[in-house]
Short mmCIF file of C-alpha atoms in Angstrom, two decimals:
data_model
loop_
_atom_site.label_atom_id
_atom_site.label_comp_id
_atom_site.label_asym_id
_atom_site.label_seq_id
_atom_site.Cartn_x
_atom_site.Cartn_y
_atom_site.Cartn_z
CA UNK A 1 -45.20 -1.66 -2.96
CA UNK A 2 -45.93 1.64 -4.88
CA UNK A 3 -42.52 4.02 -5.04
CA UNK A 4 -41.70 6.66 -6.76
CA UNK A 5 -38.61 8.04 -6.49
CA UNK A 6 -37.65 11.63 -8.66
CA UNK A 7 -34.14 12.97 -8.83
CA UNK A 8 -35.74 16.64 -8.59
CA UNK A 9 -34.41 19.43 -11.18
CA UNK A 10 -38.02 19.83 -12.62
CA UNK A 11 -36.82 23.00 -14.25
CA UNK A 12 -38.16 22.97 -17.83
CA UNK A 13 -41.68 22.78 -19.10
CA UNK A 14 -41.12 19.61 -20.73
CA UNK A 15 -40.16 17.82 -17.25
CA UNK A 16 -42.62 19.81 -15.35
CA UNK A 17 -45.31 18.01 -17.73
CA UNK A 18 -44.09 14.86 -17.22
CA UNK A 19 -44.06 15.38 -13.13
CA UNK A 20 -47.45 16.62 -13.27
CA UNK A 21 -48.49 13.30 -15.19
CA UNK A 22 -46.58 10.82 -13.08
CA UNK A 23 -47.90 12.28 -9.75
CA UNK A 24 -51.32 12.30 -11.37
CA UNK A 25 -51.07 8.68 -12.18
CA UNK A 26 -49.18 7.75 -9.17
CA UNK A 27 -52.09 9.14 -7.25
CA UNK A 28 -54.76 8.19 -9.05
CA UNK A 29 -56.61 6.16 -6.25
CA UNK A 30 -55.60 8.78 -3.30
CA UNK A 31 -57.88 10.73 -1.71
CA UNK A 32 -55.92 11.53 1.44
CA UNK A 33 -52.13 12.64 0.58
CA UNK A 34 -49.81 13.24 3.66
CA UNK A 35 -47.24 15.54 1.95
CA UNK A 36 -43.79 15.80 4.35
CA UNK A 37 -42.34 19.23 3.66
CA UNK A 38 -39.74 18.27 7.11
CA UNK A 39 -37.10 19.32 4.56
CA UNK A 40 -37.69 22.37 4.17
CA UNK A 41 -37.90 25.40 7.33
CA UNK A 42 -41.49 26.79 6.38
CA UNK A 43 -43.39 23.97 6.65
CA UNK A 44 -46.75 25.76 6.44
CA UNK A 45 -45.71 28.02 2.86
CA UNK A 46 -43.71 25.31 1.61
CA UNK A 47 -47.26 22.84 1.76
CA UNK A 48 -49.15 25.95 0.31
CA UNK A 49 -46.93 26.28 -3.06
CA UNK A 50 -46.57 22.26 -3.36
CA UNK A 51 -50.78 22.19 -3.36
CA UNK A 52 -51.03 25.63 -5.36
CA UNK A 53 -48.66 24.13 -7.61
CA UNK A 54 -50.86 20.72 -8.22
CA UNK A 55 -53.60 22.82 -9.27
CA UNK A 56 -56.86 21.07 -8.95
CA UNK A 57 -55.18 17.67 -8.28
CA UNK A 58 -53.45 19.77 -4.65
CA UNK A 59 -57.29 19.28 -2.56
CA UNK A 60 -55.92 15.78 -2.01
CA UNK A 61 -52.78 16.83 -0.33
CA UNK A 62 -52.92 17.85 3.21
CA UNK A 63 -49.18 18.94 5.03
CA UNK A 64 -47.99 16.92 7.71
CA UNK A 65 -48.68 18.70 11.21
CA UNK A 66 -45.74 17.35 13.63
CA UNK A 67 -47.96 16.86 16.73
CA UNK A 68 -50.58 14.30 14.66
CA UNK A 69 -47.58 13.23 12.45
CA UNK A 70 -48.32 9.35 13.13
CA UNK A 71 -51.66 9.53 13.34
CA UNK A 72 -51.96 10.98 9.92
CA UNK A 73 -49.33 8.69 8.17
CA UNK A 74 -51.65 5.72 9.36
CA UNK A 75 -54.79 7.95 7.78
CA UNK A 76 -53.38 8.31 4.74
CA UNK A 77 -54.05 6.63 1.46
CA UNK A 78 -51.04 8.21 -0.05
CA UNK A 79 -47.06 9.77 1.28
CA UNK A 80 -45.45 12.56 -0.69
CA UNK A 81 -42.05 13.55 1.05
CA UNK A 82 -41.03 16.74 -0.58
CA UNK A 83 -37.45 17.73 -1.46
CA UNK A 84 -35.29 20.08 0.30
CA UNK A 85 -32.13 19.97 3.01
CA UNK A 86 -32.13 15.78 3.74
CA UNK A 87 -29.87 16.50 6.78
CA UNK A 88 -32.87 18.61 8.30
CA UNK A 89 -35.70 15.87 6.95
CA UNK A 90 -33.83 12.94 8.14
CA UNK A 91 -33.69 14.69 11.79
CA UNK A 92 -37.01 15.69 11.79
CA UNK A 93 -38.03 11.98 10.66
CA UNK A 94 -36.21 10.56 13.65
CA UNK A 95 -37.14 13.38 16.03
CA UNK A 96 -41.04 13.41 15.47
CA UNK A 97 -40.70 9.30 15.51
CA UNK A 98 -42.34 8.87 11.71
CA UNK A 99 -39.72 6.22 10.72
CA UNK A 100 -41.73 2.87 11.39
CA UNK A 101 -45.14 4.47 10.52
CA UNK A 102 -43.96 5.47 6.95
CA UNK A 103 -42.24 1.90 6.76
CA UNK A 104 -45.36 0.43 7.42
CA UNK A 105 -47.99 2.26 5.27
CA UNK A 106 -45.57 1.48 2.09
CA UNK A 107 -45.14 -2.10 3.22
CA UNK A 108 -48.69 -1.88 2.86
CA UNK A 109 -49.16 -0.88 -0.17
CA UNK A 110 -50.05 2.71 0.12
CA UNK A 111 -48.25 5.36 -2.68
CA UNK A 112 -45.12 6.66 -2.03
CA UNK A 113 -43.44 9.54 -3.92
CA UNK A 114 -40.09 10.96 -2.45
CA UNK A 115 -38.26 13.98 -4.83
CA UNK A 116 -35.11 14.81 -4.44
CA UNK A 117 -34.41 14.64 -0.47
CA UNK A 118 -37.69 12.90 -0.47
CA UNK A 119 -35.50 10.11 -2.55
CA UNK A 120 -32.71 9.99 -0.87
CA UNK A 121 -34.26 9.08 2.32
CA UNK A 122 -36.63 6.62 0.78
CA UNK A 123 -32.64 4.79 0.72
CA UNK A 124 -31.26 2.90 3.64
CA UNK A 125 -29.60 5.88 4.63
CA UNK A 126 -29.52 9.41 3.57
CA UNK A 127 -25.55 8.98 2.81
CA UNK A 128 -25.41 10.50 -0.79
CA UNK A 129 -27.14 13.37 -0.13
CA UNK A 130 -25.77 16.06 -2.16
CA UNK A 131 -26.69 18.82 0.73
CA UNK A 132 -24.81 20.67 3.05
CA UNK A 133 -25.02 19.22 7.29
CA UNK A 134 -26.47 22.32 8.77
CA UNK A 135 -28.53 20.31 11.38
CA UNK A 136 -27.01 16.87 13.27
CA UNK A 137 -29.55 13.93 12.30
CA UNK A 138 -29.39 11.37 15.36
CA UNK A 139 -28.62 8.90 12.71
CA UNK A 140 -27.64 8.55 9.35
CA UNK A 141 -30.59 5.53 8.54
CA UNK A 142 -33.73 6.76 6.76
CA UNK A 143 -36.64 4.57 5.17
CA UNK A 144 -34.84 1.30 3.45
CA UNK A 145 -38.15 1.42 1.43
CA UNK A 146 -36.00 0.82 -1.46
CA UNK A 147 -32.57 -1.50 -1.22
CA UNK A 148 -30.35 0.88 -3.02
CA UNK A 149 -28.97 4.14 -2.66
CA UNK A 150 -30.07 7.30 -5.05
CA UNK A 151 -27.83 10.02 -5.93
CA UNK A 152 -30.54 12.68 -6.91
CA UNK A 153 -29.10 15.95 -9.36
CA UNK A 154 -26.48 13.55 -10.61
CA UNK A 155 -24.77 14.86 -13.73
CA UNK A 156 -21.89 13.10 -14.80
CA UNK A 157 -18.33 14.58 -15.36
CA UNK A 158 -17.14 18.51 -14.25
CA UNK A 159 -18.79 21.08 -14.01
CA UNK A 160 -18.63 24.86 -15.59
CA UNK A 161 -19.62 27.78 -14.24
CA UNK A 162 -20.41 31.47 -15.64
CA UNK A 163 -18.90 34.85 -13.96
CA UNK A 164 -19.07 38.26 -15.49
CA UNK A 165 -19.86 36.81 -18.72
CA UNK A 166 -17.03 34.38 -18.45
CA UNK A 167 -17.29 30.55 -18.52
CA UNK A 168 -14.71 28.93 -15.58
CA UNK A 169 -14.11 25.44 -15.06
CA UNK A 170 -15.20 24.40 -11.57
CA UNK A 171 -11.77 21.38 -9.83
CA UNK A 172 -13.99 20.70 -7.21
CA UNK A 173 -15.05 16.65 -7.01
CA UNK A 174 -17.02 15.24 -9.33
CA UNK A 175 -20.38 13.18 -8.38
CA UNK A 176 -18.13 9.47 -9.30
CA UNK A 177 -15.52 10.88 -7.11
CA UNK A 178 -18.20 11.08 -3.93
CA UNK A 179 -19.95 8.29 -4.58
CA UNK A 180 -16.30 6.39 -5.34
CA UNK A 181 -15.67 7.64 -1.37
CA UNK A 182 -18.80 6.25 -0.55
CA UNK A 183 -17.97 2.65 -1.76
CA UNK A 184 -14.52 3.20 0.47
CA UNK A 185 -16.51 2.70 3.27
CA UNK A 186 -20.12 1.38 2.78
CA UNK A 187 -20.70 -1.39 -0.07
CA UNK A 188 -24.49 -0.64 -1.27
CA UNK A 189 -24.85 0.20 -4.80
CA UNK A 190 -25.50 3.66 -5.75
CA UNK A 191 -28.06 4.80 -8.92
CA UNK A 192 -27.23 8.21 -10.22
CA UNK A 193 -30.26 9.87 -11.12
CA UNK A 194 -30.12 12.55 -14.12
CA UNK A 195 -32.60 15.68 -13.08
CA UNK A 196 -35.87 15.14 -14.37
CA UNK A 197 -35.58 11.03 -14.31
CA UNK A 198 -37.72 9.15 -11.71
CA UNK A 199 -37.57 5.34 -10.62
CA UNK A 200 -40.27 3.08 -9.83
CA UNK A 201 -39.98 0.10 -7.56
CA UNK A 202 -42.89 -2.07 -6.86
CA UNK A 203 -41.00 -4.18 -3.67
CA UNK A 204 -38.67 -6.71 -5.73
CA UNK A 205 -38.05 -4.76 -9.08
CA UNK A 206 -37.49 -1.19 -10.41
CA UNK A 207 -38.22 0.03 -13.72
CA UNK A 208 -36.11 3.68 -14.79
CA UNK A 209 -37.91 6.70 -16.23
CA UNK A 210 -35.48 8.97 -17.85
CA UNK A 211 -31.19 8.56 -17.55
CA UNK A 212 -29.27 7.18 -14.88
CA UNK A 213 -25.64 6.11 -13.70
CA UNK A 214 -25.27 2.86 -11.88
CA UNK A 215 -21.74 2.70 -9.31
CA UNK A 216 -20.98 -0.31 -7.90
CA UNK A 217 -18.00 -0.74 -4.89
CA UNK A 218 -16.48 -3.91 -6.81
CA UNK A 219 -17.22 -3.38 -10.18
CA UNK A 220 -17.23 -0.52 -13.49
CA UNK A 221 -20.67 1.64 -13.40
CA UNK A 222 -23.12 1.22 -16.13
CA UNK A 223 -25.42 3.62 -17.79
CA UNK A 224 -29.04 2.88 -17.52
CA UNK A 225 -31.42 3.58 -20.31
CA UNK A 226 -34.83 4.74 -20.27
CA UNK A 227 -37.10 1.90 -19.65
CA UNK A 228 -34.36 -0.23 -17.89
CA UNK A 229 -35.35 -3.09 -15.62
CA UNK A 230 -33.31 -3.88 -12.30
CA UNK A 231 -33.31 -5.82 -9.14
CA UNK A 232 -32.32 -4.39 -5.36
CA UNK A 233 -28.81 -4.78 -6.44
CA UNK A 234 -29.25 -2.51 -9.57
CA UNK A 235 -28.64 -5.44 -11.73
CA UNK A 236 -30.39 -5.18 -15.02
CA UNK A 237 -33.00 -7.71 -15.80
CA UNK B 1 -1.64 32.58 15.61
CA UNK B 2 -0.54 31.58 11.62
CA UNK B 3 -3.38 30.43 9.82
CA UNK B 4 -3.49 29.90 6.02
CA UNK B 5 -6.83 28.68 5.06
CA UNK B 6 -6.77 27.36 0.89
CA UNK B 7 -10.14 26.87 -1.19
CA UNK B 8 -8.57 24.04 -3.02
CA UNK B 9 -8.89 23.53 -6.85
CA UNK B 10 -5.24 24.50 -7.52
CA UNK B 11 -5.99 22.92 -11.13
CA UNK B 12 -4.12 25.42 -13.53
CA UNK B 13 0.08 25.89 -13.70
CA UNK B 14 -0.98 29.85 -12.31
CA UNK B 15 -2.76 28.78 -8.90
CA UNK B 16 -0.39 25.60 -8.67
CA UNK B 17 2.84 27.81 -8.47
CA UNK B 18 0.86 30.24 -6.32
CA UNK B 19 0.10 27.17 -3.71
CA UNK B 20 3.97 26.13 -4.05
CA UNK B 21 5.13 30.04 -3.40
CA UNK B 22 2.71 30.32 0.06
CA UNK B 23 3.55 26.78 1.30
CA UNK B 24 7.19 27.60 1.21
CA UNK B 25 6.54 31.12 2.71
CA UNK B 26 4.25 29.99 5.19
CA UNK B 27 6.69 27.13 6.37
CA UNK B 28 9.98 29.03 6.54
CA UNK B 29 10.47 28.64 9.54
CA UNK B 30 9.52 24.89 10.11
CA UNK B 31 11.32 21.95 10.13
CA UNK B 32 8.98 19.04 11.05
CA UNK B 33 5.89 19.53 9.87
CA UNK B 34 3.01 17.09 10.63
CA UNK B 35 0.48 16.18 7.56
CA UNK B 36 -2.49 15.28 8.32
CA UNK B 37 -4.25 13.03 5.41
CA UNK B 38 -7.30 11.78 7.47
CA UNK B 39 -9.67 13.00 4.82
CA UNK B 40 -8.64 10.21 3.14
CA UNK B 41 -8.83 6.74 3.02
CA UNK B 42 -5.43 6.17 2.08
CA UNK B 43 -3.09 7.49 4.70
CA UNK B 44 0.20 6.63 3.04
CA UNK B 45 -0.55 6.91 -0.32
CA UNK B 46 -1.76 10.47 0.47
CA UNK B 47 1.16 11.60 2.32
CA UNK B 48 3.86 10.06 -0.05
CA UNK B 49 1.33 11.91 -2.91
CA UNK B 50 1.76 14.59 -1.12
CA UNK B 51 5.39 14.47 0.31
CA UNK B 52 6.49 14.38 -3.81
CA UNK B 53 3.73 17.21 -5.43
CA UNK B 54 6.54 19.52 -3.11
CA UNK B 55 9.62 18.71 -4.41
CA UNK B 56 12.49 19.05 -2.16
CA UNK B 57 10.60 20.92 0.21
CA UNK B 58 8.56 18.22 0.75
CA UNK B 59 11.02 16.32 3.15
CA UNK B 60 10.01 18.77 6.44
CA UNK B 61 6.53 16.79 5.93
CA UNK B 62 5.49 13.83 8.00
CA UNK B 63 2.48 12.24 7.67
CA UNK B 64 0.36 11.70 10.80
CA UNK B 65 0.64 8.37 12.56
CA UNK B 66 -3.01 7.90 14.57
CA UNK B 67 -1.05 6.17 16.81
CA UNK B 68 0.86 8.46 18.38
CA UNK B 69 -1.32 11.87 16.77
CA UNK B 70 -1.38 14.00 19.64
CA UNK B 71 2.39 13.32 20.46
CA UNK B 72 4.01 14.12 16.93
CA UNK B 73 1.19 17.17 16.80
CA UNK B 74 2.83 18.46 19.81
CA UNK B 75 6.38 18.09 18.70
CA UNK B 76 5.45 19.66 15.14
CA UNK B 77 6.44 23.07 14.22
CA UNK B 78 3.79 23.22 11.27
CA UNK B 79 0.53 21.42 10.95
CA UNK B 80 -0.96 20.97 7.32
CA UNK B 81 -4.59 19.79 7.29
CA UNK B 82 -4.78 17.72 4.17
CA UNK B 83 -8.05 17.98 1.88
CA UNK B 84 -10.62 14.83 1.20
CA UNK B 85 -13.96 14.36 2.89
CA UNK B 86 -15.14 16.36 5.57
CA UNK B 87 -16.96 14.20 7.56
CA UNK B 88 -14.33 11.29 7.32
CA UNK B 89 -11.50 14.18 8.66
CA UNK B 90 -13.71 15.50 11.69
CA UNK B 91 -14.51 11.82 12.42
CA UNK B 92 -11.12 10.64 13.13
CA UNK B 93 -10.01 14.34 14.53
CA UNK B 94 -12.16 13.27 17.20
CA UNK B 95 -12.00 9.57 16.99
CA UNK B 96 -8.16 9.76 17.80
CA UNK B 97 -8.59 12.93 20.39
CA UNK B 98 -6.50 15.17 18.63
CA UNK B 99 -8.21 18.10 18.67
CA UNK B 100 -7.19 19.77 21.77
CA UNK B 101 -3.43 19.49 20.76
CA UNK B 102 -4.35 21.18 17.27
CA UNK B 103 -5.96 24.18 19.08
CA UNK B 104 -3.10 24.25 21.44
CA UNK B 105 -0.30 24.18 18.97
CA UNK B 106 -1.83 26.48 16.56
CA UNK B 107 -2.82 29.30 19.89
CA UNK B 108 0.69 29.19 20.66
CA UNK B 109 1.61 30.33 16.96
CA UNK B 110 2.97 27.30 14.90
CA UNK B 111 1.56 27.50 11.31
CA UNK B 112 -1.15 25.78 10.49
CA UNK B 113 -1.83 25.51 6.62
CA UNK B 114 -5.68 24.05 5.52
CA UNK B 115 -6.78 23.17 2.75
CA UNK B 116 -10.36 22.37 1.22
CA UNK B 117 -11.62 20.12 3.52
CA UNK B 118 -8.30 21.19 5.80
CA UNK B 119 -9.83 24.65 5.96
CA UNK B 120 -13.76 23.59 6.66
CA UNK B 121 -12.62 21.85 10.17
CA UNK B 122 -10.52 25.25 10.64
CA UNK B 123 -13.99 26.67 11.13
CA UNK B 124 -15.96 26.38 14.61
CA UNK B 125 -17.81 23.97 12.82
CA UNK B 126 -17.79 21.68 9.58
CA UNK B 127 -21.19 21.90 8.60
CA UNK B 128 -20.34 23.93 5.70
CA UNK B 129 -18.79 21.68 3.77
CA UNK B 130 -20.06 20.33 0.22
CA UNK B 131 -18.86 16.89 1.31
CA UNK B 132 -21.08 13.43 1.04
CA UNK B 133 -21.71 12.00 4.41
CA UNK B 134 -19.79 8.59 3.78
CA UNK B 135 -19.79 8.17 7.53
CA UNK B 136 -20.86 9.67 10.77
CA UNK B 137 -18.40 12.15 13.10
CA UNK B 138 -19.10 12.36 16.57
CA UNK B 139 -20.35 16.29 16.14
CA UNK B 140 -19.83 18.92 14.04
CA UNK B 141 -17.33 20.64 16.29
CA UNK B 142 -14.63 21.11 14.48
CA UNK B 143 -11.35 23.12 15.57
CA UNK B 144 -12.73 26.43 15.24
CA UNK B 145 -9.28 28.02 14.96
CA UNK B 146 -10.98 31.13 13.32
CA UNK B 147 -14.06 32.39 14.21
CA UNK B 148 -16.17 31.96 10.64
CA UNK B 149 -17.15 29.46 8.13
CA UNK B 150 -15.68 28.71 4.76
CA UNK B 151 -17.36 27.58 2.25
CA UNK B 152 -14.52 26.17 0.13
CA UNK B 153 -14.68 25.64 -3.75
CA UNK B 154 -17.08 28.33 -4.02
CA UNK B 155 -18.89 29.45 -7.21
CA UNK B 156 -21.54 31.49 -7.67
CA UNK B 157 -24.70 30.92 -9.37
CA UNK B 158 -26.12 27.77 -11.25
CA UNK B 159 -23.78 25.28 -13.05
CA UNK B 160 -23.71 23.66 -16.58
CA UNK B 161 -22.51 20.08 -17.45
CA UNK B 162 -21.37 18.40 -20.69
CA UNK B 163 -22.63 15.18 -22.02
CA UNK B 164 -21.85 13.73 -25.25
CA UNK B 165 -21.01 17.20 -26.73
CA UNK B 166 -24.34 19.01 -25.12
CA UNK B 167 -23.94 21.42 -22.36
CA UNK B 168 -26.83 20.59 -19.90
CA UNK B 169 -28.42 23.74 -17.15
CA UNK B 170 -28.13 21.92 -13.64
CA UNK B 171 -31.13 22.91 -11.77
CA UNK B 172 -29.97 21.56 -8.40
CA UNK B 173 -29.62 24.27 -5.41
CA UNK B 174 -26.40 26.83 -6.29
CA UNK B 175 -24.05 27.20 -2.98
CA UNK B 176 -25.92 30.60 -2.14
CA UNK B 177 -29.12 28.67 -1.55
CA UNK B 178 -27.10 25.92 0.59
CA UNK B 179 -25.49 28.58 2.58
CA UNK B 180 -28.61 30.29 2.78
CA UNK B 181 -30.43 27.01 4.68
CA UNK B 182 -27.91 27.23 6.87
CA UNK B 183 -28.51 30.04 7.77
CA UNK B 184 -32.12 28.82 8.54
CA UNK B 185 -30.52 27.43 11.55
CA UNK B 186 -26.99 29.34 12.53
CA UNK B 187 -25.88 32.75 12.44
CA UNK B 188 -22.45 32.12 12.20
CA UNK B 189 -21.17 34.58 8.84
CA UNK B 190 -19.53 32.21 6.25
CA UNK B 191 -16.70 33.20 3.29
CA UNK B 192 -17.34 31.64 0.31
CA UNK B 193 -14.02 31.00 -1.17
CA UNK B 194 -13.79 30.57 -4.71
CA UNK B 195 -10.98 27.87 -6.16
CA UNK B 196 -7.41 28.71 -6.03
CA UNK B 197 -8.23 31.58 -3.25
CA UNK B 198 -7.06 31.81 0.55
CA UNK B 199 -7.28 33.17 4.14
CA UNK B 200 -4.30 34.51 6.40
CA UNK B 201 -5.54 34.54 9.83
CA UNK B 202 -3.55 36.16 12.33
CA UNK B 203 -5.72 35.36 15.39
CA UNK B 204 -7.71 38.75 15.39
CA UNK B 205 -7.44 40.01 11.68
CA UNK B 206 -8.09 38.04 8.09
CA UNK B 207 -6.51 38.92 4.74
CA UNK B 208 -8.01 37.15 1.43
CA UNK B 209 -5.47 36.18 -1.56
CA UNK B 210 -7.82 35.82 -4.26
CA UNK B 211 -11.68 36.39 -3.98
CA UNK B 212 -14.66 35.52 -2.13
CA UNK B 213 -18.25 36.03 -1.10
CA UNK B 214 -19.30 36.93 2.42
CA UNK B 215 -22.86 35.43 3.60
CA UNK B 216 -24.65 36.86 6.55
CA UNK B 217 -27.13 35.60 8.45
CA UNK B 218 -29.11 38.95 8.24
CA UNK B 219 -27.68 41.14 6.19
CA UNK B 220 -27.02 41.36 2.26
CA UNK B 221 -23.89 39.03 0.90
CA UNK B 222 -20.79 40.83 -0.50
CA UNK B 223 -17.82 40.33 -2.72
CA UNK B 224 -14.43 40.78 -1.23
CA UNK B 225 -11.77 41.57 -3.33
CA UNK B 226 -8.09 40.53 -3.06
CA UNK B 227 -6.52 42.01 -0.25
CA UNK B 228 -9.19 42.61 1.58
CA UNK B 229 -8.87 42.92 5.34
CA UNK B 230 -11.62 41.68 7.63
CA UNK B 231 -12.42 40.84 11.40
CA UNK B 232 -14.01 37.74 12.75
CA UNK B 233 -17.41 38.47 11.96
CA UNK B 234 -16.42 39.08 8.51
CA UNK B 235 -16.75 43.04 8.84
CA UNK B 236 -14.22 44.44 6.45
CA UNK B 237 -11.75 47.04 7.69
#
């Protein structure tokens, strides 16, 4: 298998340089890119700025249309599911009946990057999401491409935001907090991804690019380090 | 009807003793008031937490038995809606059938006190909460005991984080964007509540304590200041 996995939060130059390389590399063979913009509500402009924003490199990407959504997952030689609401992507993966197709073309072999809500249903369910439910999903699975769950944007600690020129501290729950729920009811491990970092998983192992947070239900969490080696049950190699 | 509707984030001595002044105002007429901790996964803990952060007043507060819910609901003559996770609250609100005896009491004028999580299933629906989805509720439905949204912990803008002594830009969607997807989808106007803040709902008329931002479906967002009066649709008077 060939996965990809980025937390999103490509917001600097330095990051959007390193995206641009990855998906370069990632893609290298690809001639025929399915890109999933289900995420997002403007399917057709969302495609249009992902491909503008590839430059020379976007030919190879060609949206998803719903009606042929099957057919062209078999086609292609490459997936790219794009980031946006996972609430509205996991319903539209169910609803348009993409789940097993996308399964199978990564069992195969065939690329896959997922960013942001692209990662978190690349998970065996879309359960920490960081986005808000404004659409019912018919179920909470999503891919299982990869054995562990993502926590894409994860920062660690609280958070501070500015008003009228004034910094406030924000009491709302931290990221450990919600993923700490999580392991109250569901006992897969859970990798914080920093913005910017990316993992790669090749079927039994994944190797980190960039910063994460491991959480565990039964046991401390553990910083990952660039570079860092680990199995389906994020332990380190 | 009696509705109080907090934010949460009573972090600070200030909004702490503001919480403890409208509590005991809001309940001063109550004797047997029903908590109800099912947004979290500690029940007992929660309510004796809960029972002792009042002080002396905190012996009118029972904590829900699922058991017998809908009969110690209907015997209540207060109803506090505990904070915790969203979906885990609506989940057993429905699981355990008491949501027609919380719509009931509450129409027939016994106060009902929300808070955070408390306040989103207040709404007529709960899908705009910044929970995780650590597991499924039967539908989004929530008690709609006022006619709007909340959006509680509000902030506006983008956020910063701190590691090891750096402060960090988060680049991950700000709670206008969120509330702006769903929007994609409903047209339902939603208050954005910051921390600390609240809603008195009489049954026809809101007052804020504190401040907020309105989001509309098609029209321009605005600030509301403290004090502000408001009808169901979020028109100010």
């Amino acid at each position: 298998m060939r996965v990809l996995l980025g937390s999103g939060g490509i917001g600097t130059e330095e990051r959007r340089s390193k995206y641009m390389d990855l998906i370069s590399d990632h893609f290298r063979n690809s001639e025929n890119v399915v890109f999933i913009p289900l995420a997002t509500h403007d399917h057709e402009g969302r495609t249009a700025r992902l491909k503008e924003s590839l430059g020379p490199m976007g030919a190879k990407f060609h949206g998803l249309n719903v009606d042929r959504g099957v057919e062209q997952i078999l086609a292609a030689d490459g997936v790219y599911m794009g980031g946006g609401n996972s609430f509205l992507l996991n319903r539209d993966l169910h609803r348009y009946g993409l789940i097993d197709a996308l399964r199978d073309v990564v069992k195969q072999g065939i690329p896959y990057l997922g960013v942001s809500a692209g990662s978190n249903v690349a998970c065996p369910t879309m359960m920490t999401t960081n986005d808000m439910p404004i659409v019912m999903p018919s179920s909470y699975e999503a891919l299982g491409i990869v054995p562990f769950q993502i926590n894409p944007h994860y920062y660690p600690g609280k958070i501070t935001f500015f008003s009228e020129g004034e910094s406030n501290d924000h009491f709302g729950e931290s990221r450990r907090q919600r993923i700490s729920e999580y392991h109250q009811h569901e006992s897969i491990p859970v990798l914080g991804l920093w913005e910017g970092s990316y993992v790669e998983w090749d079927g039994a192992r994944g190797r980190l690019i960039g910063r994460a947070r491991a959480f565990f239900r039964d046991s401390e969490p553990m910083n990952f380090e660039d570079g860092a080696l680990f199995d389906g049950n994020l332990a380190l190699d």
